[in-house]
mmCIF file of C-alpha atoms in Angstrom:
data_model
loop_
_atom_site.group_PDB
_atom_site.id
_atom_site.type_symbol
_atom_site.label_atom_id
_atom_site.label_comp_id
_atom_site.label_asym_id
_atom_site.label_seq_id
_atom_site.Cartn_x
_atom_site.Cartn_y
_atom_site.Cartn_z
ATOM 1 C CA MET W 232 136.575 129.190 93.280
ATOM 2 C CA LYS W 233 134.826 129.147 89.906
ATOM 3 C CA TRP W 234 131.587 130.314 91.557
ATOM 4 C CA PHE W 235 133.421 133.270 93.020
ATOM 5 C CA ALA W 236 134.890 134.259 89.593
ATOM 6 C CA SER W 237 131.444 133.862 87.952
ATOM 7 C CA PHE W 238 129.787 135.982 90.657
ATOM 8 C CA PHE W 239 132.529 138.661 90.266
ATOM 9 C CA ILE W 240 132.061 138.765 86.467
ATOM 10 C CA LEU W 241 128.309 139.067 86.963
ATOM 11 C CA ILE W 242 128.753 141.984 89.339
ATOM 12 C CA ARG W 243 131.067 143.760 86.856
ATOM 13 C CA ILE W 244 128.560 143.267 84.028
ATOM 14 C CA SER W 245 125.824 144.692 86.191
ATOM 15 C CA PHE W 246 127.885 147.807 86.867
ATOM 16 C CA LEU W 247 128.389 148.271 83.135
ATOM 17 C CA VAL W 248 124.701 147.762 82.116
ATOM 18 C CA TYR W 249 123.026 149.727 84.907
ATOM 19 C CA PRO W 250 123.696 153.250 83.515
ATOM 20 C CA GLN W 251 122.142 152.308 80.176
ATOM 21 C CA MET W 252 119.131 150.669 81.733
ATOM 22 C CA GLU W 253 118.560 153.690 83.999
ATOM 23 C CA ASP W 254 118.881 156.045 80.970
ATOM 24 C CA GLN W 255 116.305 153.974 79.048
ATOM 25 C CA TYR W 256 113.889 153.966 82.002
ATOM 26 C CA ILE W 257 114.173 157.782 82.414
ATOM 27 C CA SER W 258 113.570 158.305 78.610
ATOM 28 C CA TYR W 259 110.547 156.090 78.817
ATOM 29 C CA GLN W 260 109.125 158.014 81.791
ATOM 30 C CA GLN W 261 109.742 161.372 79.909
ATOM 31 C CA ASP W 262 107.852 160.032 76.894
ATOM 32 C CA LYS W 263 105.094 158.933 79.068
ATOM 33 C CA ILE W 264 104.736 162.310 80.734
ATOM 34 C CA ILE W 265 104.768 164.111 77.350
ATOM 35 C CA ASP W 266 102.079 161.736 76.051
ATOM 36 C CA ASN W 267 99.937 162.389 79.047
ATOM 37 C CA PHE W 268 100.418 166.132 78.640
ATOM 38 C CA ASN W 269 99.482 166.044 74.968
ATOM 39 C CA LYS W 270 96.337 163.935 75.671
ATOM 40 C CA GLY W 271 95.271 166.379 78.351
ATOM 41 C CA ARG W 272 96.035 169.329 76.080
ATOM 42 C CA GLU W 273 93.628 168.157 73.450
ATOM 43 C CA GLY W 274 90.727 168.301 75.965
ATOM 44 C CA VAL W 275 91.462 171.714 77.414
ATOM 45 C CA LEU W 276 88.892 174.425 76.650
ATOM 46 C CA SER W 277 90.061 177.904 75.643
ATOM 47 C CA SER W 278 88.212 179.436 78.611
ATOM 48 C CA SER W 279 90.630 181.250 80.949
ATOM 49 C CA ASN W 280 88.600 180.077 83.945
ATOM 50 C CA LYS W 281 89.253 176.460 83.047
ATOM 51 C CA ILE W 282 92.962 177.177 82.610
ATOM 52 C CA SER W 283 93.056 178.893 86.024
ATOM 53 C CA GLU W 284 91.455 175.858 87.667
ATOM 54 C CA SER W 285 94.062 173.683 85.971
ATOM 55 C CA TYR W 286 96.920 175.667 87.330
ATOM 56 C CA ALA W 287 95.358 175.770 90.788
ATOM 57 C CA HIS W 288 95.131 171.969 90.698
ATOM 58 C CA VAL W 289 98.798 171.689 89.675
ATOM 59 C CA ASN W 290 99.793 174.081 92.493
ATOM 60 C CA ASN W 291 97.820 171.960 95.005
ATOM 61 C CA LEU W 292 99.554 168.824 93.863
ATOM 62 C CA LEU W 293 103.000 170.461 94.150
ATOM 63 C CA ASP W 294 102.214 171.735 97.631
ATOM 64 C CA LYS W 295 102.031 168.196 98.931
ATOM 65 C CA PRO W 296 105.262 166.852 100.522
ATOM 66 C CA ALA W 297 107.414 165.161 98.010
ATOM 67 C CA PRO W 298 108.388 161.509 98.578
ATOM 68 C CA SER W 299 112.061 160.727 98.862
ATOM 69 C CA PRO W 300 113.462 160.790 95.251
ATOM 70 C CA GLN W 301 114.253 157.475 93.794
ATOM 71 C CA LEU W 302 114.972 156.984 90.101
ATOM 72 C CA THR W 303 113.750 153.392 90.214
ATOM 73 C CA GLN W 304 110.223 154.404 91.327
ATOM 74 C CA PHE W 305 108.508 157.070 89.187
ATOM 75 C CA PRO W 306 106.475 159.625 91.222
ATOM 76 C CA GLN W 307 102.872 159.347 90.208
ATOM 77 C CA GLU W 308 101.811 162.932 91.128
ATOM 78 C CA LEU W 309 104.381 164.644 88.843
ATOM 79 C CA GLN W 310 102.466 166.405 86.100
ATOM 80 C CA ALA W 311 103.792 168.424 83.221
ATOM 81 C CA ILE W 312 102.585 172.036 82.775
ATOM 82 C CA ALA W 313 104.210 172.272 79.307
ATOM 83 C CA THR W 314 106.649 170.508 76.846
ATOM 84 C CA LEU W 315 109.912 171.900 75.560
ATOM 85 C CA GLU W 316 111.216 170.892 72.107
ATOM 86 C CA ILE W 317 114.543 171.811 70.510
ATOM 87 C CA PRO W 318 114.348 170.216 67.022
ATOM 88 C CA LYS W 319 118.025 170.763 66.142
ATOM 89 C CA ILE W 320 119.256 168.419 68.929
ATOM 90 C CA GLN W 321 116.153 166.093 68.844
ATOM 91 C CA LEU W 322 115.176 167.139 72.360
ATOM 92 C CA GLY W 323 111.664 166.793 73.777
ATOM 93 C CA LEU W 324 111.151 167.187 77.475
ATOM 94 C CA PRO W 325 108.284 167.781 79.872
ATOM 95 C CA VAL W 326 108.266 171.029 81.846
ATOM 96 C CA PHE W 327 107.270 170.955 85.603
ATOM 97 C CA GLU W 328 106.499 173.784 87.908
ATOM 98 C CA GLY W 329 109.263 174.132 90.497
ATOM 99 C CA VAL W 330 112.974 173.240 90.471
ATOM 100 C CA THR W 331 113.478 170.295 92.760
ATOM 101 C CA GLU W 332 115.650 167.173 92.515
ATOM 102 C CA GLU W 333 112.517 165.222 91.560
ATOM 103 C CA THR W 334 111.515 167.618 88.725
ATOM 104 C CA LEU W 335 114.998 167.924 87.328
ATOM 105 C CA SER W 336 115.443 164.135 87.338
ATOM 106 C CA TYR W 337 112.623 163.758 84.787
ATOM 107 C CA GLY W 338 112.541 166.946 82.814
ATOM 108 C CA VAL W 339 112.726 170.757 82.908
ATOM 109 C CA GLY W 340 111.865 172.774 86.021
ATOM 110 C CA MET W 341 110.295 176.240 85.912
ATOM 111 C CA MET W 342 111.321 178.570 88.670
ATOM 112 C CA ASN W 343 108.329 179.270 90.931
ATOM 113 C CA ASN W 344 108.746 183.060 90.828
ATOM 114 C CA SER W 345 108.946 183.106 86.984
ATOM 115 C CA LEU W 346 106.372 184.661 84.848
ATOM 116 C CA ASP W 347 103.473 182.578 83.526
ATOM 117 C CA LEU W 348 104.506 180.801 80.310
ATOM 118 C CA GLU W 349 101.833 182.641 78.154
ATOM 119 C CA ASN W 350 102.748 186.135 79.220
ATOM 120 C CA ASN W 351 105.423 188.409 77.724
ATOM 121 C CA GLY W 352 108.582 188.531 79.750
ATOM 122 C CA ASN W 353 111.240 186.165 80.997
ATOM 123 C CA THR W 354 110.700 182.680 82.349
ATOM 124 C CA ALA W 355 113.484 180.822 84.076
ATOM 125 C CA LEU W 356 113.814 177.163 83.097
ATOM 126 C CA ALA W 357 116.382 174.684 84.488
ATOM 127 C CA ALA W 358 117.545 171.128 83.622
ATOM 128 C CA HIS W 359 120.539 168.948 84.286
ATOM 129 C CA ARG W 360 123.297 168.673 81.638
ATOM 130 C CA GLY W 361 125.034 165.535 82.927
ATOM 131 C CA TYR W 362 124.788 161.959 81.700
ATOM 132 C CA ARG W 363 123.539 160.648 85.072
ATOM 133 C CA GLU W 364 120.531 162.802 84.955
ATOM 134 C CA GLY W 365 119.043 161.463 81.702
ATOM 135 C CA LYS W 366 121.001 163.530 79.137
ATOM 136 C CA LEU W 367 118.528 166.451 79.548
ATOM 137 C CA PHE W 368 120.398 169.562 78.480
ATOM 138 C CA ASN W 369 123.731 167.914 77.786
ATOM 139 C CA ARG W 370 123.712 168.934 74.093
ATOM 140 C CA LEU W 371 122.640 172.552 74.695
ATOM 141 C CA ASP W 372 126.027 173.872 73.491
ATOM 142 C CA GLU W 373 125.058 172.599 69.955
ATOM 143 C CA VAL W 374 122.227 175.102 69.802
ATOM 144 C CA THR W 375 123.274 178.177 67.823
ATOM 145 C CA GLU W 376 121.808 181.521 66.751
ATOM 146 C CA GLY W 377 118.777 181.123 64.527
ATOM 147 C CA ASP W 378 117.784 177.700 65.964
ATOM 148 C CA HIS W 379 114.191 177.322 67.237
ATOM 149 C CA ILE W 380 112.807 176.299 70.601
ATOM 150 C CA VAL W 381 109.156 175.281 70.892
ATOM 151 C CA LEU W 382 107.242 175.539 74.199
ATOM 152 C CA THR W 383 103.776 173.850 74.180
ATOM 153 C CA THR W 384 101.294 174.701 76.855
ATOM 154 C CA PRO W 385 97.673 173.732 77.365
ATOM 155 C CA SER W 386 96.637 176.980 75.607
ATOM 156 C CA GLY W 387 98.994 176.730 72.523
ATOM 157 C CA SER W 388 102.466 176.475 71.274
ATOM 158 C CA TYR W 389 105.097 179.214 71.350
ATOM 159 C CA GLU W 390 108.145 179.192 69.116
ATOM 160 C CA TYR W 391 111.300 181.093 70.057
ATOM 161 C CA GLU W 392 114.393 181.868 67.953
ATOM 162 C CA VAL W 393 117.829 181.780 69.604
ATOM 163 C CA ARG W 394 119.624 185.090 69.274
#
């Protein structure tokens, strides 16, 4: 009977610890993606031809069928096209092309029909707000008028002011 009680206690502890461990794992993966993006950004030439080739490569990767999403196994082909920072709420996330369950599990998704990030106009970005999805946009309600949002792409950084 003691082994059953011990086993039951171990199961309950596992249920309590799992969300924190999953959150730490997702945060680690986000940091890794941002680091890879920043390393790649340093080597990008300013030539528009090179940038076009880079976007074509990302599009080819995203056209491949996605594996079944599992938070315990990080998808290797997921590559950031930008990073999004909101200093007021200490938020730094990778931005991926497309809004899928996979991209939203690890960062911000950019709608496929949105404008290119470097052009004037509107770009639609999406991310989860819930705890189970890595606390991505869960503090967005703390952002107020006058706060700044920084979007960093291979060709440069763009700073926006909330109005």
